[in-house]
Short mmCIF file of C-alpha atoms and ligand atoms in Angstrom, two decimals:
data_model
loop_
_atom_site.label_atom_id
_atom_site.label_comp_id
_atom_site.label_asym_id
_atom_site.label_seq_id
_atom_site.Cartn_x
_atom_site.Cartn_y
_atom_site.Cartn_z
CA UNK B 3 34.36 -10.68 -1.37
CA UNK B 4 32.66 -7.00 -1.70
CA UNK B 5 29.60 -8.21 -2.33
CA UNK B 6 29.77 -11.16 0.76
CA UNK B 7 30.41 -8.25 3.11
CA UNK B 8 27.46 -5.86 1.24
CA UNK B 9 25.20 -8.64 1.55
CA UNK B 10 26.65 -9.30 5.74
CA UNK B 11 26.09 -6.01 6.25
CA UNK B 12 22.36 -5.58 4.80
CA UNK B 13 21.60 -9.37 6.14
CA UNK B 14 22.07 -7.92 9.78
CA UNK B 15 19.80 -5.43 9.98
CA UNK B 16 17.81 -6.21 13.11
CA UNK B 17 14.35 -7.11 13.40
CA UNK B 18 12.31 -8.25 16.78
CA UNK B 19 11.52 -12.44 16.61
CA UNK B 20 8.55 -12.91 16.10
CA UNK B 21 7.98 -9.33 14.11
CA UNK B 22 7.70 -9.01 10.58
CA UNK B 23 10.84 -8.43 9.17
CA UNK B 24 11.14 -4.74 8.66
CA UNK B 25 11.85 -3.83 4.95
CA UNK B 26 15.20 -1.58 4.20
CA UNK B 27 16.02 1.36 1.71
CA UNK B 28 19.13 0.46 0.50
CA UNK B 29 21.49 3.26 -0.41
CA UNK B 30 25.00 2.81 -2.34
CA UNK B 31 27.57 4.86 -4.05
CA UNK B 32 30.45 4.03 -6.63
CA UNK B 33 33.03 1.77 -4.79
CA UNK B 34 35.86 2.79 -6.87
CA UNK B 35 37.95 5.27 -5.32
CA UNK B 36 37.03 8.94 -5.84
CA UNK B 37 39.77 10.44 -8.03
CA UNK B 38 40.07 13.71 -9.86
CA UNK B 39 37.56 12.81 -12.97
CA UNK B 40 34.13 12.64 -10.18
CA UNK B 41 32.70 9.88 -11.59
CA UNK B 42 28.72 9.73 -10.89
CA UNK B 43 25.90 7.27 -12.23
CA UNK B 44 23.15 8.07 -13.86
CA UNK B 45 20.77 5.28 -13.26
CA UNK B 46 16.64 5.48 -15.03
CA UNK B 47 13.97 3.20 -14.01
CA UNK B 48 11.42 1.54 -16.94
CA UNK B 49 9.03 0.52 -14.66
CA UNK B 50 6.12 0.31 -16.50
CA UNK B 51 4.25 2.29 -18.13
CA UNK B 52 5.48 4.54 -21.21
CA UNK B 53 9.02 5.66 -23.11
CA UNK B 54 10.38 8.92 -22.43
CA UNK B 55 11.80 9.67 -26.00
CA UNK B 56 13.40 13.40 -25.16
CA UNK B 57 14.90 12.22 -21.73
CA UNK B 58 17.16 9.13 -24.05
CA UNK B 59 17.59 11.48 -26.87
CA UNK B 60 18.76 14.06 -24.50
CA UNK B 61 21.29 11.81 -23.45
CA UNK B 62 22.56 10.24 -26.80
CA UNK B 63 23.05 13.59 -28.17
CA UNK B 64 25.24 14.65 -25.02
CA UNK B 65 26.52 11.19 -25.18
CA UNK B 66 25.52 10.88 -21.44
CA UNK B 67 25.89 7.12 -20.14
CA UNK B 68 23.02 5.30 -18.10
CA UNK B 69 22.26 2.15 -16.45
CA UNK B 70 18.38 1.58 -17.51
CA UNK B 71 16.52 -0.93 -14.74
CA UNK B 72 13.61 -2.12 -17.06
CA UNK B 73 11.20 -4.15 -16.47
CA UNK B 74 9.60 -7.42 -18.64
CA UNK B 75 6.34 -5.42 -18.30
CA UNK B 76 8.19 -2.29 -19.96
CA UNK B 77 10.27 -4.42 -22.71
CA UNK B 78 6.81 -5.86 -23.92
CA UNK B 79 5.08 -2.25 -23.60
CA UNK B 80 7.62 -0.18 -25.48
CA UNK B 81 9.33 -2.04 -28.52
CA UNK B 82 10.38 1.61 -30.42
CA UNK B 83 11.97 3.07 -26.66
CA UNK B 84 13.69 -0.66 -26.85
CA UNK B 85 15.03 -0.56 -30.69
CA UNK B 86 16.47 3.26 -29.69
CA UNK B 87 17.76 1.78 -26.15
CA UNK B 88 19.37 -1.24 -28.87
CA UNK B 89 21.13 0.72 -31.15
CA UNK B 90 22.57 2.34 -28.75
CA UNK B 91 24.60 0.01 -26.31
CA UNK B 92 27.68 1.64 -26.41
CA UNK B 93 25.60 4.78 -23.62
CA UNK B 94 23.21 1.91 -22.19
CA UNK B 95 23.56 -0.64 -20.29
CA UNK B 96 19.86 -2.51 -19.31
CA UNK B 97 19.93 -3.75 -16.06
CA UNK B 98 16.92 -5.91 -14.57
CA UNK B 99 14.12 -4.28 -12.99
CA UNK B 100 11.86 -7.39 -12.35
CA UNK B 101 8.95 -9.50 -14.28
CA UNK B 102 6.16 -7.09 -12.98
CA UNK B 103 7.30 -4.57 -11.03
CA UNK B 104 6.98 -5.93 -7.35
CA UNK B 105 8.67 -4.54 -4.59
CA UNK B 106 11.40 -7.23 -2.23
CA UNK B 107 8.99 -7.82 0.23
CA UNK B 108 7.98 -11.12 1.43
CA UNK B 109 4.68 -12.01 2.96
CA UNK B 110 0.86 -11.63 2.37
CA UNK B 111 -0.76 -8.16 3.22
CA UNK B 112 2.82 -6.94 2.88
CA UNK B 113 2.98 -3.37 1.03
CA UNK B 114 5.59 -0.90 0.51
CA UNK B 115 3.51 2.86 -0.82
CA UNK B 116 0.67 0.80 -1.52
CA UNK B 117 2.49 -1.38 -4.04
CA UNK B 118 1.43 -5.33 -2.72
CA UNK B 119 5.19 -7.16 -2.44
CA UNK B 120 5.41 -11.33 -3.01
CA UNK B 121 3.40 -13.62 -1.22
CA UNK B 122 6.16 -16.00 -0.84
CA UNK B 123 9.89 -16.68 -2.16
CA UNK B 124 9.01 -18.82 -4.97
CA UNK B 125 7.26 -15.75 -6.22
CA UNK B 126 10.24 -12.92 -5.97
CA UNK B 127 12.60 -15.55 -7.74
CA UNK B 128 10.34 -15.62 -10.47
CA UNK B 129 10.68 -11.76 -10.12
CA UNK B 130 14.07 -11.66 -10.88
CA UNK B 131 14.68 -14.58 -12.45
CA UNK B 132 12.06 -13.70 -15.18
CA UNK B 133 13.19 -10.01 -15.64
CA UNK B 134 16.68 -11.20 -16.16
CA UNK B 135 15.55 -13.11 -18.75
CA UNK B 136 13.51 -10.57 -20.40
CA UNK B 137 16.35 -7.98 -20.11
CA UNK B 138 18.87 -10.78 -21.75
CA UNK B 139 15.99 -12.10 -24.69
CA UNK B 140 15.62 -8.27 -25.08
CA UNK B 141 18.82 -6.98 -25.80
CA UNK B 142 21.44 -10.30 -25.99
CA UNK B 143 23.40 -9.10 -22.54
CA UNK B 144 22.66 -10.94 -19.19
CA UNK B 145 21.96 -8.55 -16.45
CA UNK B 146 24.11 -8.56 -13.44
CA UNK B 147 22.21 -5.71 -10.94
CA UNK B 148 19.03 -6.16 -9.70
CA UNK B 149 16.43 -3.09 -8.42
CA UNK B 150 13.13 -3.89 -7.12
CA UNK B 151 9.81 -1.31 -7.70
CA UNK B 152 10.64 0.66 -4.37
CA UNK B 153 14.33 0.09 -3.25
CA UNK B 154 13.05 -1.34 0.19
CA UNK B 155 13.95 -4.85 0.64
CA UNK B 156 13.27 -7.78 3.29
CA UNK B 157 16.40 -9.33 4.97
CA UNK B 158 15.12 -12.81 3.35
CA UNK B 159 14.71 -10.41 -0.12
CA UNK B 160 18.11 -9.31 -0.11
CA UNK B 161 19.83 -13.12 0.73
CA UNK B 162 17.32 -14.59 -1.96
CA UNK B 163 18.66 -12.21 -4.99
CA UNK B 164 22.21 -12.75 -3.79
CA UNK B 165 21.68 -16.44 -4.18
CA UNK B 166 20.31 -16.01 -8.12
CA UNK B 167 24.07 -13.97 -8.44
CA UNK B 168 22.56 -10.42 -8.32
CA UNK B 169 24.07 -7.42 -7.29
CA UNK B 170 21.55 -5.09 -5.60
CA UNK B 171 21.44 -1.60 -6.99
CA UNK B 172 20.62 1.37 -4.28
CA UNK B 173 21.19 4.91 -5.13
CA UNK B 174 22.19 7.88 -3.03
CA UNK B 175 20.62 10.71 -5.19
CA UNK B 176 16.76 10.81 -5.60
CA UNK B 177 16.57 12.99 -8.82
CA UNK B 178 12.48 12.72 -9.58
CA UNK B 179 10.75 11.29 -6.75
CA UNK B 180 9.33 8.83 -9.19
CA UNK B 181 8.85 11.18 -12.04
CA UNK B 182 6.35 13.16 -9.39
CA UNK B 183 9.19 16.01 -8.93
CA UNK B 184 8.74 19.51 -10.96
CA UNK B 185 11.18 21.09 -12.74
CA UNK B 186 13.19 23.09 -10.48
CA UNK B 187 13.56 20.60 -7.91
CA UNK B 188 15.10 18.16 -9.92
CA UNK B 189 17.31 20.97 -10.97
CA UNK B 190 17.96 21.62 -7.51
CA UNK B 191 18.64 17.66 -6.48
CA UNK B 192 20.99 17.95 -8.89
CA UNK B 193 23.15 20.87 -8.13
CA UNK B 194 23.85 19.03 -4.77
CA UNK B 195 25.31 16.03 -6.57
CA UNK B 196 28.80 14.75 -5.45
CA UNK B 197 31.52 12.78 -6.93
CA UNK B 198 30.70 8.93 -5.77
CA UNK B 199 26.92 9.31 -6.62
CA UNK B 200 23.99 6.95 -7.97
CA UNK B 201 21.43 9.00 -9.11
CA UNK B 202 17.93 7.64 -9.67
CA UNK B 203 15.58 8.82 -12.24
CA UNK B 204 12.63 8.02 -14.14
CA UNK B 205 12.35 7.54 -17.94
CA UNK B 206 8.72 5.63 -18.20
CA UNK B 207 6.51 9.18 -18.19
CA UNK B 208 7.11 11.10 -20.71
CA UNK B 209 4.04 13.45 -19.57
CA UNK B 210 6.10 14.19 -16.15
CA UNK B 211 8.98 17.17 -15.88
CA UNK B 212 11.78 14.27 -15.69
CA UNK B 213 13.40 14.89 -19.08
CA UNK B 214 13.11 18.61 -18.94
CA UNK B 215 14.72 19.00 -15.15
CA UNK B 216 17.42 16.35 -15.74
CA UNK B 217 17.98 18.15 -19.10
CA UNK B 218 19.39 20.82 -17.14
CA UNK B 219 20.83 19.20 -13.90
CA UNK B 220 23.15 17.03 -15.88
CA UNK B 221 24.03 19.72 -18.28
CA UNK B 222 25.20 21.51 -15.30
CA UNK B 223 27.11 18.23 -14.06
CA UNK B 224 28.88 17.92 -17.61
CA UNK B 225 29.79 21.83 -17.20
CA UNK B 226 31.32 21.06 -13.53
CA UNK B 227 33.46 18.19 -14.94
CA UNK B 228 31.62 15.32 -13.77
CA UNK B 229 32.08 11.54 -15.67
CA UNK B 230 29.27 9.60 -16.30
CA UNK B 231 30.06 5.69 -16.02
CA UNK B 232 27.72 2.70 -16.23
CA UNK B 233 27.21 -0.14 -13.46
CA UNK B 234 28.77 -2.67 -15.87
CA UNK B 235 31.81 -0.82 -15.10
CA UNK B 236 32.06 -0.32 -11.40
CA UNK B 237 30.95 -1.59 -7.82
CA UNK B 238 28.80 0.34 -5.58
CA UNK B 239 29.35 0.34 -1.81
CA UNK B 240 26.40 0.54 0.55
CA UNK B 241 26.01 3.68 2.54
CA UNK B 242 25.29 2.89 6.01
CA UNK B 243 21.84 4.48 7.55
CA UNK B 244 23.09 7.11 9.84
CA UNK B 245 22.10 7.05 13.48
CA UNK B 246 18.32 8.68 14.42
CA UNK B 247 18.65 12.16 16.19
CA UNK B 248 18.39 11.98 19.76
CA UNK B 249 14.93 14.18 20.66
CA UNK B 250 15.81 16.63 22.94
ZN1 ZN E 22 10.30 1.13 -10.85
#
């Protein structure tokens, strides 16, 4: 019933007929209610690319819980980040990030940051439907969330991956800007963090400041008392835009 009225409330975002559907950022937070142990996700894209090997051994030797959203192009890429990610399913739980990375856009000459989205619907169910299946050949547990590559989605995206039985997963807390972020101002994203939150980080460039910066920001969360939990455990609720500024 949550998710009918999550996927209600996305589904009526309004375009003009006759437009092309305009694309949304979808942010969520935990659903659960907010009690006394501030419970906070830590959620880490594998998008493509490489394995960030002191970012996951930061977090198994804190015994820090993620959600990892990897993709089938990441799986193939990375078997050793995979075997570490496997032996350790009690802190992860791999979530599906796609077959190639495309963003939940429908439509030729469609973009989101330059990244080209799916020419057509047959093409963003093999999307999901393939990275599911990667995730579940990978690791022996079917995935339940989807992400896409950019967090924007089409209206027709966002009905489509409800109809495979995805859940879609936004975030509220943008930790690395993609692994572009230094040091301090992932340290700084951090510090603002608040009971309720899905942060989003990046653990497929090992060469970028991601492990070091969340190596401190979530030290700092531990020290204030926070609980990490997974998105096999919970639901997340969808944060609704707020309403543009008036100009003056
Ligand atoms: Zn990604």
């Amino acid at each position: 019933m949550k998710t009918a009225l999550f996927i209600l409330a996305l589904s009526l975002v309004p375009f003009a007929a006759g437009a092309e559907p305009h694309p949304v950022e979808i942010h969520t937070r935990l659903a659960s209610p907010i009690g006394a142990d501030k419970k906070v996700a830590l959620t880490l894209d594998a998008c493509s690319g490489k394995y960030d090997d002191d970012l996951i051994e930061f977090l198994i030797q804190n015994r820090i819980p993620a959600t990892i959203f990897a993709t089938k192009k990441w799986l193939d890429k990375n078997p050793h980040g995979l075997s570490v990610i496997k032996a350790h399913l009690d802190l992860f739980d791999v979530e599906n990030h796609g077959e190639k990375h495309i963003p939940a856009i429908i439509g030729t000459d469609r973009n989101v940051y330059g990244i080209p989205g799916e020419p057509d619907v047959v093409h963003l169910r093999r999307e999901v439907v393939e990275g599911a299946r990667a995730v579940e050949k990978a690791t022996g547990i079917a995935p339940h969330w989807y992400r896409d590559a950019t967090g924007e989605y089409d209206p027709q995206a966002i009905q489509e991956i409800d109809k495979l039985g995805y859940k879609i997963a936004g975030f509220s807390v943008n930790a690395d800007q993609g692994a572009t972020a230094k040091k301090a101002a992932i340290e700084k994203r951090l510090e603002k963090v608040m009971p309720g939150d899905v942060i989003i980080a990046h653990m497929n460039k090992p060469a970028s400041d991601s492990a070091e910066g969340l190596a401190v920001g979530l030290s700092y969360l531990l020290k204030a008392g926070f609980v990490f939990v997974r998105l096999d455990q919970v639901d997340l609720q969808l944060i609704p835009e707020k309403a543009p500024k008036k100009s003056p």
